Short mmCIF file of C-alpha atoms and ligand atoms in Angstrom, two decimals:
data_model
loop_
_atom_site.label_atom_id
_atom_site.label_comp_id
_atom_site.label_asym_id
_atom_site.label_seq_id
_atom_site.Cartn_x
_atom_site.Cartn_y
_atom_site.Cartn_z
CA MET A 1 30.30 25.74 -108.57
CA ASN A 2 29.10 28.34 -106.19
CA LYS A 3 28.14 25.68 -103.71
CA THR A 4 31.57 23.90 -104.26
CA LEU A 5 33.71 27.35 -103.18
CA ASP A 6 31.21 28.29 -100.09
CA TYR A 7 32.20 24.32 -98.81
CA ILE A 8 36.00 25.43 -99.38
CA ILE A 9 35.59 28.72 -97.45
CA ARG A 10 33.78 26.43 -94.72
CA PHE A 11 36.02 23.67 -94.75
CA LEU A 12 39.10 26.08 -94.38
CA LEU A 13 37.56 28.10 -91.53
CA GLY A 14 36.86 24.70 -89.63
CA ASP A 15 33.68 23.00 -88.31
CA ASP A 16 33.83 24.28 -84.89
CA LEU A 17 32.86 28.00 -86.01
CA SER A 18 29.34 28.99 -86.75
CA PRO A 19 28.45 28.99 -90.50
CA ASP A 20 27.54 32.39 -90.52
CA LEU A 21 30.85 33.47 -90.10
CA CYS A 22 31.63 31.77 -94.09
CA ALA A 23 29.65 35.29 -95.21
CA THR A 24 32.30 37.41 -93.31
CA ILE A 25 34.61 36.00 -96.12
CA GLY A 26 34.64 37.47 -100.05
CA TYR A 27 35.95 35.66 -102.87
CA THR A 28 35.94 38.53 -105.09
CA SER A 29 38.16 41.06 -107.11
CA ASP A 30 35.16 43.65 -106.96
CA ARG A 31 36.51 46.81 -104.74
CA SER A 32 32.80 47.96 -104.31
CA LEU A 33 32.22 44.97 -102.01
CA PHE A 34 35.12 44.73 -100.07
CA HIS A 35 33.39 46.65 -97.35
CA LYS A 36 30.95 43.65 -97.48
CA TYR A 37 33.59 41.63 -95.74
CA THR A 38 36.14 41.41 -92.72
CA THR A 39 38.39 39.36 -95.23
CA VAL A 40 38.64 39.14 -98.79
CA ILE A 41 40.60 36.67 -101.01
CA ILE A 42 41.27 37.80 -104.53
CA PRO A 43 40.61 35.36 -107.14
CA SER A 44 43.82 34.26 -109.10
CA GLY A 45 42.04 33.55 -112.23
CA PHE A 46 42.17 29.61 -111.97
CA PHE A 47 38.67 29.47 -112.25
CA ASP A 48 38.07 31.56 -115.25
CA GLU A 49 36.45 29.66 -118.27
CA GLN A 50 39.88 30.16 -120.60
CA THR A 51 41.84 29.04 -117.80
CA TYR A 52 40.37 26.45 -116.10
CA GLY A 53 41.34 22.65 -117.53
CA THR A 54 44.07 24.09 -119.59
CA PRO A 55 47.62 23.45 -119.03
CA ALA A 56 47.82 27.32 -118.30
CA SER A 57 46.03 26.53 -115.24
CA LEU A 58 49.28 24.72 -113.33
CA PRO A 59 51.01 26.45 -110.73
CA PRO A 60 54.73 26.79 -111.89
CA LEU A 61 57.74 25.61 -109.66
CA PRO A 62 58.85 27.13 -107.44
CA LEU A 63 55.83 27.94 -105.57
CA HIS A 64 55.27 31.32 -103.74
CA GLU A 65 54.94 30.76 -100.01
CA ILE A 66 52.70 32.57 -97.50
CA GLU A 67 53.88 32.91 -93.82
CA GLY A 68 56.37 29.72 -94.94
CA ILE A 69 53.24 28.10 -96.28
CA PRO A 70 53.42 26.71 -99.85
CA LEU A 71 50.91 28.79 -101.95
CA LEU A 72 49.86 27.20 -105.43
CA PHE A 73 47.94 30.49 -106.74
CA GLY A 74 47.72 34.20 -106.16
CA VAL A 75 50.84 35.77 -104.42
CA PRO A 76 51.65 36.05 -100.62
CA ARG A 77 50.13 39.96 -100.53
CA ILE A 78 48.34 41.10 -97.52
CA GLU A 79 46.50 44.69 -97.00
CA LYS A 80 44.25 46.53 -95.45
CA ILE A 81 41.69 48.52 -97.24
CA GLY A 82 39.09 50.17 -94.77
CA ASP A 83 38.41 47.66 -91.96
CA THR A 84 38.92 44.71 -94.44
CA LEU A 85 42.04 42.68 -95.04
CA VAL A 86 42.32 41.88 -98.22
CA THR A 87 44.86 39.25 -99.42
CA HIS A 88 45.93 38.28 -102.59
CA ALA A 89 47.02 34.40 -101.60
CA ASP A 90 44.32 32.18 -103.39
CA LEU A 91 43.85 29.84 -100.58
CA ILE A 92 40.43 28.93 -102.21
CA ALA A 93 42.06 27.61 -105.86
CA SER A 94 44.82 26.40 -104.05
CA SER A 95 42.43 23.98 -101.41
CA TYR A 96 40.65 23.29 -104.50
CA PHE A 97 43.53 22.04 -106.41
CA LEU A 98 44.48 19.42 -104.13
CA ILE A 99 41.13 18.43 -102.45
CA SER A 100 39.69 18.00 -106.20
CA ARG A 101 42.60 15.86 -107.44
CA TYR A 102 42.77 18.44 -110.51
CA GLU A 103 46.35 17.67 -111.37
CA GLU A 104 45.08 13.97 -112.45
CA MET A 105 42.65 15.17 -114.46
CA LEU A 106 44.74 17.10 -116.24
CA LYS A 107 47.47 14.90 -116.60
CA ARG A 108 45.90 11.74 -117.95
CA ASN A 109 49.06 10.12 -119.29
CA SER A 110 50.98 10.04 -116.16
CA ARG A 111 49.91 6.95 -114.58
CA ASP A 112 51.93 4.11 -113.18
CA GLU A 113 51.71 0.01 -114.56
CA HIS A 114 48.08 -0.06 -112.08
CA GLY A 115 46.50 3.04 -114.16
CA ARG A 116 47.56 5.10 -111.20
CA PHE A 117 48.50 8.99 -110.93
CA PRO A 118 52.02 8.45 -109.18
CA GLY A 119 52.86 10.34 -106.11
CA ASN A 120 56.34 11.38 -107.33
CA GLU A 121 54.69 12.88 -110.17
CA SER A 122 52.49 15.35 -107.84
CA LEU A 123 53.02 18.90 -107.50
CA PRO A 124 52.83 18.34 -103.31
CA TYR A 125 56.11 15.82 -103.74
CA ARG A 126 57.72 17.59 -106.99
CA ALA A 127 57.32 21.27 -104.99
CA GLY A 128 58.68 19.03 -101.28
CA PHE A 129 55.46 19.41 -99.24
CA ILE A 130 54.09 15.79 -99.37
CA HIS A 131 54.69 15.75 -96.29
CA ARG A 132 52.71 18.65 -94.75
CA PRO A 133 48.94 19.33 -94.56
CA VAL A 134 49.10 22.59 -96.27
CA ILE A 135 45.13 23.35 -96.44
CA ASP A 136 45.02 22.45 -92.44
CA GLU A 137 48.13 25.07 -92.23
CA TYR A 138 46.20 27.61 -94.42
CA ARG A 139 42.94 27.07 -91.86
CA LEU A 140 45.18 28.22 -88.75
CA LEU A 141 46.34 31.45 -90.93
CA LEU A 142 42.99 32.51 -92.09
CA ARG A 143 41.81 31.99 -88.51
CA ARG A 144 44.59 33.96 -87.36
CA TRP A 145 43.66 37.03 -90.01
CA LEU A 146 40.16 36.40 -88.72
CA ARG A 147 41.39 37.38 -85.12
CA GLU A 148 43.18 40.55 -86.59
CA THR A 149 39.94 41.71 -87.56
CA ASN A 150 38.32 41.43 -83.75
CA ARG A 151 36.31 38.29 -84.19
CA ASN A 152 36.32 36.04 -81.22
CA ILE A 153 38.28 33.07 -82.79
CA PRO A 154 39.43 30.12 -80.95
CA GLU A 155 42.99 28.50 -81.58
CA ILE A 156 42.40 24.91 -83.02
CA PRO A 157 43.69 22.63 -80.05
CA LYS A 158 46.94 21.24 -81.07
CA GLY A 159 46.81 17.24 -81.12
CA ILE A 160 45.41 14.26 -82.80
CA ARG A 161 41.69 14.17 -82.70
CA LYS A 162 41.01 11.18 -84.43
CA ILE A 163 42.72 7.70 -85.23
CA ASN A 164 41.45 5.52 -88.00
CA LEU A 165 43.55 1.81 -87.71
CA THR A 166 42.61 0.36 -90.80
CA HIS A 167 43.32 -3.37 -92.39
CA ASP A 168 43.03 -4.33 -96.25
CA ILE A 169 42.05 -8.24 -96.20
CA ASP A 170 43.80 -9.39 -99.28
CA ALA A 171 44.68 -12.51 -98.16
CA PRO A 172 43.46 -13.56 -94.67
CA PHE A 173 44.92 -16.96 -94.51
CA LEU A 174 47.63 -18.91 -96.48
CA TYR A 175 46.99 -22.49 -96.07
CA ARG A 176 43.12 -22.68 -95.58
CA SER A 177 42.44 -23.71 -99.16
CA TRP A 178 42.78 -26.66 -101.14
CA LYS A 179 45.32 -24.80 -103.20
CA GLY A 180 47.02 -23.83 -99.85
CA LEU A 181 47.05 -27.61 -98.94
CA VAL A 182 49.07 -28.18 -102.42
CA ARG A 183 51.54 -25.38 -101.48
CA HIS A 184 52.11 -26.42 -98.06
CA PHE A 185 52.77 -30.06 -99.12
CA ARG A 186 54.87 -28.58 -101.98
CA ASP A 187 57.27 -26.39 -99.44
CA ASN A 188 57.22 -29.01 -96.58
CA ARG A 189 56.85 -32.36 -97.83
CA SER A 190 54.36 -33.71 -95.39
CA LEU A 191 50.96 -34.77 -95.66
CA THR A 192 49.93 -34.56 -92.22
CA GLY A 193 51.54 -30.97 -92.20
CA ALA A 194 49.64 -30.17 -94.84
CA ILE A 195 46.15 -31.48 -93.90
CA ARG A 196 46.66 -29.91 -90.12
CA ALA A 197 47.24 -26.65 -91.90
CA LYS A 198 44.14 -26.69 -93.72
CA PHE A 199 41.98 -28.19 -90.97
CA GLY A 200 43.81 -27.66 -87.82
CA PRO A 201 43.04 -24.32 -85.66
CA LEU A 202 43.03 -21.43 -87.77
CA GLU A 203 45.50 -19.06 -85.36
CA ASN A 204 48.39 -21.92 -86.84
CA ASP A 205 47.74 -19.98 -90.39
CA PRO A 206 50.95 -17.58 -90.78
CA PHE A 207 48.46 -15.27 -92.43
CA TYR A 208 46.18 -14.97 -89.46
CA THR A 209 47.65 -12.38 -87.53
CA PHE A 210 44.45 -11.28 -86.48
CA PRO A 211 44.39 -12.35 -82.56
CA PHE A 212 47.57 -9.84 -82.50
CA LEU A 213 46.44 -7.31 -84.37
CA PHE A 214 43.08 -7.03 -82.43
CA GLU A 215 45.05 -6.96 -79.22
CA GLN A 216 47.17 -4.29 -80.54
CA ASN A 217 44.29 -1.98 -81.65
CA ASN A 218 42.60 -3.07 -78.73
CA ALA A 219 44.77 -1.23 -76.25
CA LEU A 220 44.18 2.06 -78.38
CA THR A 221 40.34 1.46 -78.91
CA SER A 222 39.24 0.69 -75.74
CA ILE A 223 41.09 3.78 -73.88
CA SER A 224 39.98 6.40 -76.10
CA ASP A 225 36.77 7.85 -75.31
CA ASN A 226 33.75 9.07 -78.10
CA ALA A 227 35.56 6.80 -80.12
CA LYS A 228 38.62 8.66 -80.82
CA ALA A 229 40.24 5.56 -82.06
CA GLN A 230 38.51 3.29 -84.18
CA ALA A 231 39.57 0.17 -86.26
CA PHE A 232 38.31 -0.89 -89.75
CA TYR A 233 38.69 -4.10 -92.04
CA PHE A 234 38.12 -3.65 -95.31
CA LEU A 235 37.19 -7.04 -97.35
CA LYS A 236 37.19 -7.85 -101.20
CA ALA A 237 33.77 -9.12 -102.67
CA GLY A 238 34.67 -9.85 -106.29
CA GLY A 239 36.89 -9.19 -108.86
CA SER A 240 38.55 -10.95 -111.61
CA SER A 241 41.90 -9.18 -112.05
CA PRO A 242 44.69 -11.14 -111.81
CA GLN A 243 45.68 -8.73 -109.11
CA ASP A 244 42.41 -9.82 -107.46
CA LYS A 245 43.70 -13.27 -106.32
CA PRO A 246 43.48 -14.88 -104.08
CA HIS A 247 39.85 -15.06 -103.91
CA TYR A 248 38.02 -15.99 -100.93
CA ASN A 249 34.72 -17.41 -100.14
CA LEU A 250 33.12 -14.80 -97.70
CA LYS A 251 30.61 -17.39 -96.69
CA SER A 252 33.53 -20.08 -95.70
CA ARG A 253 33.37 -21.37 -92.05
CA ASP A 254 36.63 -19.65 -91.77
CA MET A 255 35.84 -16.58 -93.05
CA GLN A 256 32.75 -16.37 -91.17
CA SER A 257 34.90 -16.85 -87.79
CA LEU A 258 36.76 -14.21 -88.51
CA LEU A 259 33.87 -11.94 -89.62
CA ASP A 260 32.52 -12.80 -85.82
CA ALA A 261 36.27 -11.79 -84.49
CA ILE A 262 35.89 -8.56 -86.19
CA LYS A 263 32.33 -7.70 -84.80
CA ARG A 264 33.23 -8.96 -81.29
CA GLN A 265 36.10 -6.39 -81.47
CA ASN A 266 33.55 -3.77 -82.48
CA GLY A 267 35.45 -3.41 -85.69
CA THR A 268 33.92 -1.54 -88.57
CA ILE A 269 33.93 -3.86 -91.81
CA GLY A 270 34.49 -1.92 -95.26
CA LEU A 271 34.55 -2.72 -98.66
CA HIS A 272 37.92 -3.44 -100.66
CA SER A 273 36.71 -2.84 -104.11
CA SER A 274 38.68 -5.02 -106.37
CA TYR A 275 41.25 -4.01 -108.97
CA GLN A 276 38.93 -4.66 -111.50
CA ALA A 277 36.40 -2.00 -110.12
CA GLY A 278 39.36 0.00 -110.00
CA ARG A 279 39.13 -0.09 -113.73
CA GLU A 280 35.63 -0.75 -114.21
CA PRO A 281 33.69 1.39 -111.55
CA HIS A 282 30.16 0.17 -112.27
CA TYR A 283 31.38 -3.20 -110.38
CA ILE A 284 31.67 -1.52 -107.31
CA LEU A 285 27.90 -1.88 -106.48
CA ARG A 286 28.11 -5.50 -107.26
CA GLU A 287 30.65 -6.26 -104.79
CA LYS A 288 29.01 -4.11 -102.02
CA LYS A 289 25.88 -5.98 -102.54
CA ARG A 290 27.70 -9.64 -102.12
CA LEU A 291 29.46 -8.06 -99.31
CA GLU A 292 26.44 -6.70 -97.53
CA ARG A 293 24.78 -10.35 -98.41
CA ALA A 294 27.69 -11.97 -96.12
CA VAL A 295 27.90 -9.68 -93.23
CA GLY A 296 24.26 -9.05 -92.82
CA HIS A 297 24.33 -5.24 -92.68
CA PRO A 298 24.57 -2.23 -95.00
CA ILE A 299 28.10 -1.40 -95.75
CA THR A 300 28.69 2.46 -96.36
CA CYS A 301 32.90 2.20 -96.19
CA ASN A 302 35.37 1.64 -99.25
CA ARG A 303 38.98 1.50 -100.14
CA HIS A 304 40.27 0.44 -103.15
CA HIS A 305 42.77 -2.62 -103.84
CA PHE A 306 46.12 -1.21 -104.99
CA LEU A 307 44.29 2.33 -103.98
CA ALA A 308 43.40 2.08 -107.31
CA LEU A 309 40.60 4.63 -107.37
CA ARG A 310 42.17 5.83 -110.79
CA GLN A 311 40.33 8.78 -112.01
CA PRO A 312 39.07 11.73 -109.85
CA GLU A 313 35.47 11.29 -111.35
CA ASP A 314 35.38 7.84 -110.47
CA ILE A 315 34.17 9.36 -107.18
CA GLU A 316 30.39 9.01 -108.87
CA SER A 317 30.43 5.32 -109.06
CA LEU A 318 31.08 5.16 -105.14
CA GLU A 319 28.12 7.87 -104.61
CA ALA A 320 26.19 5.66 -106.64
CA ALA A 321 26.70 2.72 -104.85
CA LYS A 322 25.94 4.45 -101.59
CA ILE A 323 29.12 4.44 -100.19
CA THR A 324 29.19 7.38 -97.93
CA ASP A 325 33.18 7.44 -96.54
CA ASP A 326 36.07 6.62 -98.65
CA TYR A 327 39.33 5.87 -97.34
CA THR A 328 41.74 5.30 -100.32
CA MET A 329 43.35 8.67 -100.76
CA GLY A 330 46.87 8.32 -100.26
CA TYR A 331 50.05 7.59 -102.65
CA ALA A 332 50.86 4.01 -102.89
CA ASP A 333 54.67 5.35 -103.59
CA ILE A 334 55.00 7.89 -100.97
CA ALA A 335 53.40 8.25 -97.49
CA GLY A 336 51.84 11.85 -96.91
CA PHE A 337 49.16 14.04 -97.77
CA ARG A 338 47.86 13.38 -101.30
CA LEU A 339 44.70 15.77 -100.97
CA GLY A 340 46.86 18.56 -99.00
CA THR A 341 44.77 17.71 -95.75
CA SER A 342 44.53 15.34 -92.72
CA TYR A 343 40.98 16.50 -92.07
CA PRO A 344 38.12 14.03 -93.85
CA VAL A 345 36.69 16.65 -96.41
CA GLN A 346 33.62 16.15 -98.97
CA ALA A 347 35.20 14.97 -102.52
CA ILE A 348 35.20 17.31 -105.30
CA ASN A 349 34.36 16.44 -109.25
CA PRO A 350 36.98 18.72 -110.89
CA VAL A 351 35.34 17.49 -114.14
CA THR A 352 31.98 19.17 -113.48
CA ARG A 353 33.51 21.07 -110.40
CA ARG A 354 30.63 19.34 -108.38
CA LEU A 355 30.81 19.20 -104.76
CA SER A 356 30.07 15.53 -103.66
CA PRO A 357 28.29 14.03 -100.53
CA LEU A 358 31.09 11.20 -100.35
CA THR A 359 33.59 11.95 -97.37
CA LEU A 360 36.88 11.17 -98.20
CA HIS A 361 39.12 10.35 -95.16
CA PRO A 362 42.95 10.92 -96.38
CA LEU A 363 45.22 7.79 -96.02
CA ILE A 364 48.39 9.21 -94.31
CA LEU A 365 50.54 5.93 -94.23
CA MET A 366 50.44 2.75 -95.64
CA ASP A 367 53.03 -0.40 -94.57
CA CYS A 368 54.69 -1.22 -97.80
CA THR A 369 54.91 2.28 -98.98
CA LEU A 370 57.75 2.82 -96.43
CA ASP A 371 59.73 -0.42 -96.87
CA ASP A 372 59.03 -1.56 -100.77
CA PRO A 373 61.86 -1.04 -102.90
CA LYS A 374 59.65 0.20 -105.75
CA TYR A 375 58.53 3.03 -103.17
CA MET A 376 60.40 5.04 -100.40
CA ALA A 377 62.77 1.64 -99.59
CA LEU A 378 63.33 3.07 -96.19
CA GLY A 379 65.20 1.52 -93.68
CA ASP A 380 63.55 0.68 -89.96
CA GLU A 381 65.08 3.81 -88.48
CA GLU A 382 64.21 6.06 -91.55
CA ALA A 383 60.89 5.06 -91.73
CA THR A 384 60.23 5.24 -87.69
CA ILE A 385 61.32 9.05 -88.10
CA TYR A 386 59.17 9.89 -91.03
CA CYS A 387 56.10 8.11 -89.72
CA LEU A 388 56.77 10.54 -86.56
CA GLU A 389 57.33 13.39 -88.32
CA LEU A 390 53.76 12.85 -90.28
CA PHE A 391 52.07 12.51 -86.78
CA GLU A 392 53.93 15.67 -85.48
CA GLN A 393 52.50 17.55 -88.61
CA ILE A 394 48.92 16.41 -87.78
CA ARG A 395 49.34 17.30 -84.28
CA GLN A 396 50.64 20.61 -85.03
CA VAL A 397 46.68 21.23 -86.99
CA GLY A 398 44.18 18.98 -84.60
CA GLY A 399 43.88 16.81 -87.71
CA GLU A 400 42.94 12.82 -88.10
CA VAL A 401 45.58 9.66 -88.33
CA THR A 402 44.57 7.03 -91.09
CA LEU A 403 46.71 4.15 -91.06
CA LEU A 404 46.83 1.20 -93.21
CA TRP A 405 48.23 -2.19 -92.34
CA HIS A 406 47.99 -5.18 -93.98
CA ASN A 407 47.75 -8.88 -91.83
CA THR A 408 50.27 -10.18 -93.82
CA SER A 409 52.72 -7.25 -92.89
CA LEU A 410 52.14 -8.30 -89.63
CA ILE A 411 53.95 -11.96 -89.62
CA GLU A 412 56.98 -11.91 -87.42
CA LYS A 413 59.93 -12.26 -89.88
CA PRO A 414 63.57 -11.07 -89.47
CA GLU A 415 63.87 -9.18 -92.49
CA SER A 416 61.15 -6.97 -91.76
CA TYR A 417 60.14 -4.17 -89.38
CA GLN A 418 56.59 -3.50 -90.39
CA ARG A 419 55.12 -5.71 -86.99
CA LYS A 420 57.65 -3.77 -84.65
CA LEU A 421 56.85 -0.35 -86.16
CA TYR A 422 52.95 -0.71 -85.96
CA THR A 423 53.73 -1.48 -82.26
CA LEU A 424 55.92 1.76 -81.94
CA LEU A 425 53.17 3.85 -83.91
CA LEU A 426 50.40 2.60 -81.79
CA ASN A 427 52.22 2.74 -78.40
CA GLU A 428 53.04 6.70 -79.51
CA LEU A 429 49.47 7.35 -80.41
CA ILE A 430 48.15 5.43 -77.04
CA ARG A 431 50.07 8.74 -75.49
CA GLU A 432 47.63 11.43 -77.10
ZN1 ZN B 1 44.15 -4.58 -101.30
#
């Protein structure tokens, strides 16, 4: 547990500062120890054995605020005791609650039809701060307090420090299978047309929007230095739930040609763990091995299909499969900051309170979250405004942007704004 709390202090401080500084921050209510620290955070009691894991540990609404930032635990009181700044705002428990998905452990019955914890039942949504990376805001606050105790702490540079352009390949092609040929014939009543759709140039397939996608992504990845912008392609490699259809053969000529194209773009290939693996996490390893055999190199990145990494403790199965980086952590129904941060953060299992070596890259924005009538149901303009507001929040705290656009969202069709919006957002990010 101490290792977990030490990590949270380190995470709150920021990775640009010396780790020695962590020792100057105390997490104690023992007044006789205050003089050892420049800053003391008084524990709110959240971690006490009689409280942790019980309904009484959930923060009541409305929340307190400290300097305009929602505070989950403790009270916004600050005092000076001797040379030590002492705060009763429990930034550590507040951060732990969000990073560990503690609420999801406690509310096991709150799940949608896919077994996922719904964003609209989450505390960040109910308390009205899902669009704010509050932990990153705590970081700015803590660093300002340290500066007040005469520490030489630099300001965090404003701006977006990293951009992850990610794509889940649920259905790479529409007409390239025998089933696709039949579908084409049924829809168009032309046998030559259907044969051409299956055997002709891949680029003519409506789902194969990759040439456009690569061109868009390249405009950003090729100008950014130090790999500031990186593209990821998550591929399925199994799953027998109906939601795992359509299946594609990773070794087929079409898939091999797509894989080659991704490699030529320096794209990173990751595992798109199946819906079934979301229910039965031991399947993750099997799927990862299958993908590794098809691409010929180790796979270390993951995103779950349907974002269905259902229980917080399922991170253990990712770890067991030697996945080092996961990109699943966003809500399908609301875009924003599920983990309270825009920074990559080590996972915490709230059941065991153990710090995991797995890094979570918070997913900020998924295409269908914005326009799906079941989710945010935003029109063109509202969606653009919401996305740009999230970017601005990240700029203010110097964090990272992770976007998820499916190849099938980028089809040109009058009823969808996704292709236009993706282009607009990338143009916005190029100016960073
Ligand atoms: Zn998917």
